[in-house]
CSV table of C-alpha atoms in Angstrom, one decimal:
chain,number,residue,atom,x,y,z
C,1,MET,CA,-4.2,-47.1,16.7
C,2,PRO,CA,-3.6,-45.0,19.4
C,3,GLN,CA,-6.0,-42.0,20.1
C,4,LEU,CA,-4.5,-38.6,20.1
C,5,GLN,CA,-5.6,-36.9,23.1
C,6,LEU,CA,-6.0,-33.0,23.0
C,7,SER,CA,-6.6,-30.8,26.1
C,8,GLU,CA,-9.6,-28.4,26.3
C,9,GLU,CA,-7.3,-25.5,25.7
C,10,THR,CA,-5.6,-27.0,22.5
C,11,LYS,CA,-9.1,-27.6,21.3
C,12,GLU,CA,-10.2,-24.2,21.8
C,13,ARG,CA,-7.1,-22.9,20.3
C,14,ILE,CA,-7.6,-25.0,17.4
C,15,THR,CA,-11.2,-23.9,16.9
C,16,LYS,CA,-10.2,-20.1,17.3
C,17,ILE,CA,-7.6,-20.6,14.3
C,18,LEU,CA,-9.8,-22.3,11.9
C,19,ASP,CA,-12.4,-19.5,12.6
C,20,ILE,CA,-10.1,-16.8,12.1
C,21,SER,CA,-8.7,-18.5,8.7
C,22,ARG,CA,-12.3,-19.1,7.8
C,23,ILE,CA,-13.0,-15.3,8.2
C,24,THR,CA,-9.8,-14.1,6.5
C,25,LEU,CA,-10.6,-16.4,3.3
C,26,HIS,CA,-13.6,-15.3,3.2
C,27,TYR,CA,-13.3,-11.8,3.1
C,28,GLY,CA,-9.7,-11.8,1.4
C,29,TYR,CA,-10.3,-14.1,-1.8
C,30,LEU,CA,-11.9,-11.4,-3.9
C,31,PRO,CA,-9.6,-8.8,-2.9
C,32,LEU,CA,-6.6,-11.1,-3.9
C,33,ILE,CA,-8.2,-12.0,-7.5
C,34,ILE,CA,-8.8,-8.3,-8.0
C,35,TYR,CA,-5.1,-7.4,-7.0
C,36,LEU,CA,-3.7,-10.6,-9.1
C,37,GLY,CA,-5.7,-9.6,-12.1
C,38,TYR,CA,-4.9,-6.0,-11.9
C,39,THR,CA,-0.9,-6.6,-11.3
C,40,ARG,CA,-0.8,-9.3,-14.0
C,41,SER,CA,-2.8,-7.8,-16.8
C,42,ASP,CA,-1.3,-6.3,-19.8
C,43,PRO,CA,-1.8,-3.4,-20.4
C,44,LYS,CA,-2.4,-2.6,-16.8
C,45,PRO,CA,-5.5,-0.5,-16.4
C,46,THR,CA,-5.4,2.5,-14.6
C,47,LEU,CA,-7.0,3.0,-10.8
C,48,ILE,CA,-9.7,5.3,-12.3
C,49,ARG,CA,-10.9,2.7,-14.9
C,50,LEU,CA,-10.6,0.1,-12.4
C,51,ILE,CA,-12.7,1.6,-9.8
C,52,SER,CA,-15.2,3.4,-12.3
C,53,PRO,CA,-17.9,1.5,-14.0
C,54,PHE,CA,-18.4,4.2,-16.4
C,55,ALA,CA,-14.7,4.9,-17.3
């Protein structure tokens, strides 16, 4: 089975893409879940009730 040879520039680009996607997933997962829950729920909560813990 032949080995795939990658240049250093290609390895750096792959590493950078993986780092950016890991950070995006890390900080974007919870807001995505909250957004999906907010838009798919019935009845939809008001924004004040969603933000305020005492409402």
